[in-house]
One Martini backbone bead per residue (centre of mass of N, CA, C, O) as a GRO file, in nm:
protein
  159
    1UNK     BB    1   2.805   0.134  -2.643
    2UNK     BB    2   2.762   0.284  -2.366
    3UNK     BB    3   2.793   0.198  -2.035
    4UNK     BB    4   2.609   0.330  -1.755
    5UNK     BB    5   2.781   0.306  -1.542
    6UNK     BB    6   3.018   0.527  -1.682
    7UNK     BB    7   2.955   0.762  -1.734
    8UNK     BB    8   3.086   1.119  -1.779
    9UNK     BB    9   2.871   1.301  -1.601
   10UNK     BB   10   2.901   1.157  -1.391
   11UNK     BB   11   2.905   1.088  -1.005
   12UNK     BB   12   3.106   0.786  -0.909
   13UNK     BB   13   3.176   0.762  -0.596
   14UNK     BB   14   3.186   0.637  -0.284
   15UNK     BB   15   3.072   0.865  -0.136
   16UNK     BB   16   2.796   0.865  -0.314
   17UNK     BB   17   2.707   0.590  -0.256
   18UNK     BB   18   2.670   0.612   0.065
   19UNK     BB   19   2.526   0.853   0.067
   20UNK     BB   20   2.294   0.678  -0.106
   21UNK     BB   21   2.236   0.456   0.112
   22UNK     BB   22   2.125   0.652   0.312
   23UNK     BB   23   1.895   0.798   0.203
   24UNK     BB   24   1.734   0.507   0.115
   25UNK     BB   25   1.719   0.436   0.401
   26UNK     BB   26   1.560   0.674   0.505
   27UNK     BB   27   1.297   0.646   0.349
   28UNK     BB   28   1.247   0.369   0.405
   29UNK     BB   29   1.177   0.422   0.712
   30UNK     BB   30   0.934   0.623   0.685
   31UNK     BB   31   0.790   0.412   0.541
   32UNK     BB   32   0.758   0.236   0.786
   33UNK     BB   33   0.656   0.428   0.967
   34UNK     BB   34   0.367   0.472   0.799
   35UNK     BB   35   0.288   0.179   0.779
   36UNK     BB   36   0.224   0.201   1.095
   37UNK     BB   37   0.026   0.411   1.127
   38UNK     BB   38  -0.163   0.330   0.934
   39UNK     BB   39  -0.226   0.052   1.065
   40UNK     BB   40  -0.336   0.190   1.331
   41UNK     BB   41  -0.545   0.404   1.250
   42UNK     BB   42  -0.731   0.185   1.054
   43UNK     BB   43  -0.771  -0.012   1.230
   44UNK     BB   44  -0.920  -0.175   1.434
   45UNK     BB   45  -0.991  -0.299   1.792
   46UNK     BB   46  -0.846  -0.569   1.760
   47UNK     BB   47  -0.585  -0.527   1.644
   48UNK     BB   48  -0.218  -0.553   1.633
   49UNK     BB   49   0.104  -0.576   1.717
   50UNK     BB   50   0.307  -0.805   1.670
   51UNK     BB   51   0.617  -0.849   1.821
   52UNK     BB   52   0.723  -1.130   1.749
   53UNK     BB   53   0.707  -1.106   1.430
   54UNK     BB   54   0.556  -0.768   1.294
   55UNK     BB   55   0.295  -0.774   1.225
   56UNK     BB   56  -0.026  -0.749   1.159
   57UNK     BB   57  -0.332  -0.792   1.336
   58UNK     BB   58  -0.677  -0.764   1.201
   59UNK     BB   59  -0.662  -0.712   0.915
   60UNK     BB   60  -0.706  -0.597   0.629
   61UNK     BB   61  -0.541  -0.683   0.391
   62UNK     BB   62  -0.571  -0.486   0.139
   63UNK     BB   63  -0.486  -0.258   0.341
   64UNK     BB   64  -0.186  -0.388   0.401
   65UNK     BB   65  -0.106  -0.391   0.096
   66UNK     BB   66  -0.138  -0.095   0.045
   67UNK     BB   67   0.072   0.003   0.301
   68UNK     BB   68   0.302  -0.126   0.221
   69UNK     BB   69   0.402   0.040   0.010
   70UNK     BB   70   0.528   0.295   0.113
   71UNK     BB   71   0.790   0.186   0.119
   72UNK     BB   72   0.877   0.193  -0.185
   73UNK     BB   73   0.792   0.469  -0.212
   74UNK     BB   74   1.041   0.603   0.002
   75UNK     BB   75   1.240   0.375  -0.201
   76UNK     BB   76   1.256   0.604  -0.448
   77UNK     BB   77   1.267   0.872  -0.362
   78UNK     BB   78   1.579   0.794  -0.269
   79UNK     BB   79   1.666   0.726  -0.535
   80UNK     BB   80   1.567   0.980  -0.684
   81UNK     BB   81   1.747   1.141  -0.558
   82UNK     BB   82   2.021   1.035  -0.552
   83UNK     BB   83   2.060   1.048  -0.875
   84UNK     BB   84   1.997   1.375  -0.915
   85UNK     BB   85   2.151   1.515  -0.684
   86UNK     BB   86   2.446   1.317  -0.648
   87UNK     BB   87   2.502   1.198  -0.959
   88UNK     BB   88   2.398   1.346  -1.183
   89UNK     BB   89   2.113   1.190  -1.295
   90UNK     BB   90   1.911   1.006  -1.494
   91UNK     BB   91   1.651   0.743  -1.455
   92UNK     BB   92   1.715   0.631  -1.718
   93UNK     BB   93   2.038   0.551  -1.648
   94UNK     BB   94   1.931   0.264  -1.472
   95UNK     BB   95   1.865   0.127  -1.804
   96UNK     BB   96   2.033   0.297  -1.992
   97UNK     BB   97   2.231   0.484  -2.212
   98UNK     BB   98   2.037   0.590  -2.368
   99UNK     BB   99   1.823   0.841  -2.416
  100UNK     BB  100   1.577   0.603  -2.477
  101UNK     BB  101   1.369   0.352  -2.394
  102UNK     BB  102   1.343   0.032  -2.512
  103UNK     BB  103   1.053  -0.118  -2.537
  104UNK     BB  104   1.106  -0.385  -2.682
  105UNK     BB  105   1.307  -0.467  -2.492
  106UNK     BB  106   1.133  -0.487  -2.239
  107UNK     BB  107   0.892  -0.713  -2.353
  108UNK     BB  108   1.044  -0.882  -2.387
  109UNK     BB  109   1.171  -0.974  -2.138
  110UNK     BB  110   0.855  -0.963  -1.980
  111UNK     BB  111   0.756  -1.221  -2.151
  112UNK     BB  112   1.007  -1.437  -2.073
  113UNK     BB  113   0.954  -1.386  -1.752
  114UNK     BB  114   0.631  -1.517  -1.763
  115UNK     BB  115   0.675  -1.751  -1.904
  116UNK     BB  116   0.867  -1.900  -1.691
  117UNK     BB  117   0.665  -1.816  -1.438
  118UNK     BB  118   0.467  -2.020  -1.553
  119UNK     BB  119   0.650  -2.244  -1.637
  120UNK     BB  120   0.642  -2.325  -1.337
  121UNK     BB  121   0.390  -2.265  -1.167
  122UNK     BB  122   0.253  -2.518  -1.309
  123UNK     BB  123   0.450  -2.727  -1.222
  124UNK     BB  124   0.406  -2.701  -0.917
  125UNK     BB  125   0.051  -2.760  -0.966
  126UNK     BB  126   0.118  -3.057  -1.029
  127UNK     BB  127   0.335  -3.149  -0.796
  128UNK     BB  128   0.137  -2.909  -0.538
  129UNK     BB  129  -0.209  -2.873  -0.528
  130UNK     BB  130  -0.233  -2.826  -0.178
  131UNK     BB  131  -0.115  -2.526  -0.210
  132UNK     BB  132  -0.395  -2.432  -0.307
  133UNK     BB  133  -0.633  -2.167  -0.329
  134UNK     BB  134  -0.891  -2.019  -0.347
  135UNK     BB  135  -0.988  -1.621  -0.341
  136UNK     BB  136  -1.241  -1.407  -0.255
  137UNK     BB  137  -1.294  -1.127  -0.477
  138UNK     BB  138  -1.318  -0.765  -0.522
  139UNK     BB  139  -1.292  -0.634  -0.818
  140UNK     BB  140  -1.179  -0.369  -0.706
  141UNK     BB  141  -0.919  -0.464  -0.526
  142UNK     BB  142  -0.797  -0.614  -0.788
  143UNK     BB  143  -0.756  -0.282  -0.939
  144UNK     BB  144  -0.570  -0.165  -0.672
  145UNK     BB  145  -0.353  -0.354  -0.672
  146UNK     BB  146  -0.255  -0.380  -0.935
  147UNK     BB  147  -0.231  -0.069  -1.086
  148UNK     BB  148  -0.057   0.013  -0.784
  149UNK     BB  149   0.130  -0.175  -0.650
  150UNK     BB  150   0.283  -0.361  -0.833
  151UNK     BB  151   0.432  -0.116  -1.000
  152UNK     BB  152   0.605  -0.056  -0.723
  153UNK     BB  153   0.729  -0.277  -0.655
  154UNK     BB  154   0.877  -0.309  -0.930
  155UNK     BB  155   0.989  -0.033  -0.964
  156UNK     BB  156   1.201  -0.059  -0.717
  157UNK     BB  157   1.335  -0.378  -0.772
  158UNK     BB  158   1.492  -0.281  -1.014
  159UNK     BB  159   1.649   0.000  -0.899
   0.00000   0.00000   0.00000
């Protein structure tokens, strides 16, 4: 199996790796530019941002924390640029070298990191009971959240 990181069709000098980390700069920038105006926009009267934190105060979290994800979004569209136009490869080839991505290997993968962090998490909760906390939401934010934000998080911290 040839290694991905090799293909030979791929352009991988350093120049376009440095071209590579400023477009992905420059995007996840976008995004965070966007994410300051829209928590701007949408706040009510009360909120502001925090200077000496960086913070939003006063925010419905549920849509801070749906804002926050845009700068993934900019972080996405970055590496997908880089990839596509810069190193001119498929963004499958940042998962596999294969032709097409082998889904059992990844949910092996997957379950294999679920039961480690459950059974962490769960060791933490029994050492640190006073740490948690139940936090009452209502279940269309939860699966807006869940749907939405997760996949694109998870999405961009792999690529």
């Amino acid at each position: 199996m040839d290694h991905y990181l090799y293909k030979s069709y791929a352009k991988n000098s350093w120049k376009r790796y440095l071209l590579s980390i400023f477009i992905i700069v420059f995007f996840t920038s976008i995004g965070s530019i966007l994410y300051v105006l829209l928590n701007l926009f949408f706040g009510n009267e009360s909120s502001y941002l925090d200077e000496i934190t960086g913070e939003f105060i006063g925010l419905d979290p549920t849509m801070d924390f749906l804002f926050s994800h845009i700068i993934y979004i900019g972080m996405l569209i970055g590496i997908w640029l880089s990839i596509r136009l810069i190193h001119k490869r498929s963004i499958i080839s940042l998962v596999t070298s294969n032709s097409s991505i082998n889904w059992r290997q990844i949910w092996w993968g997957f379950s294999w990191y679920f039961v480690l962090f459950a059974g962490f998490k769960f060791v933490d909760f029994i050492i640190f009971p006073h740490h948690y906390s139940m936090n009452l939401i209502r279940v269309s934010d939860f699966l807006l959240l869940f749907l939405y934000c997760i996949n694109i998080c998870s999405c961009s911290d792999n690529c």
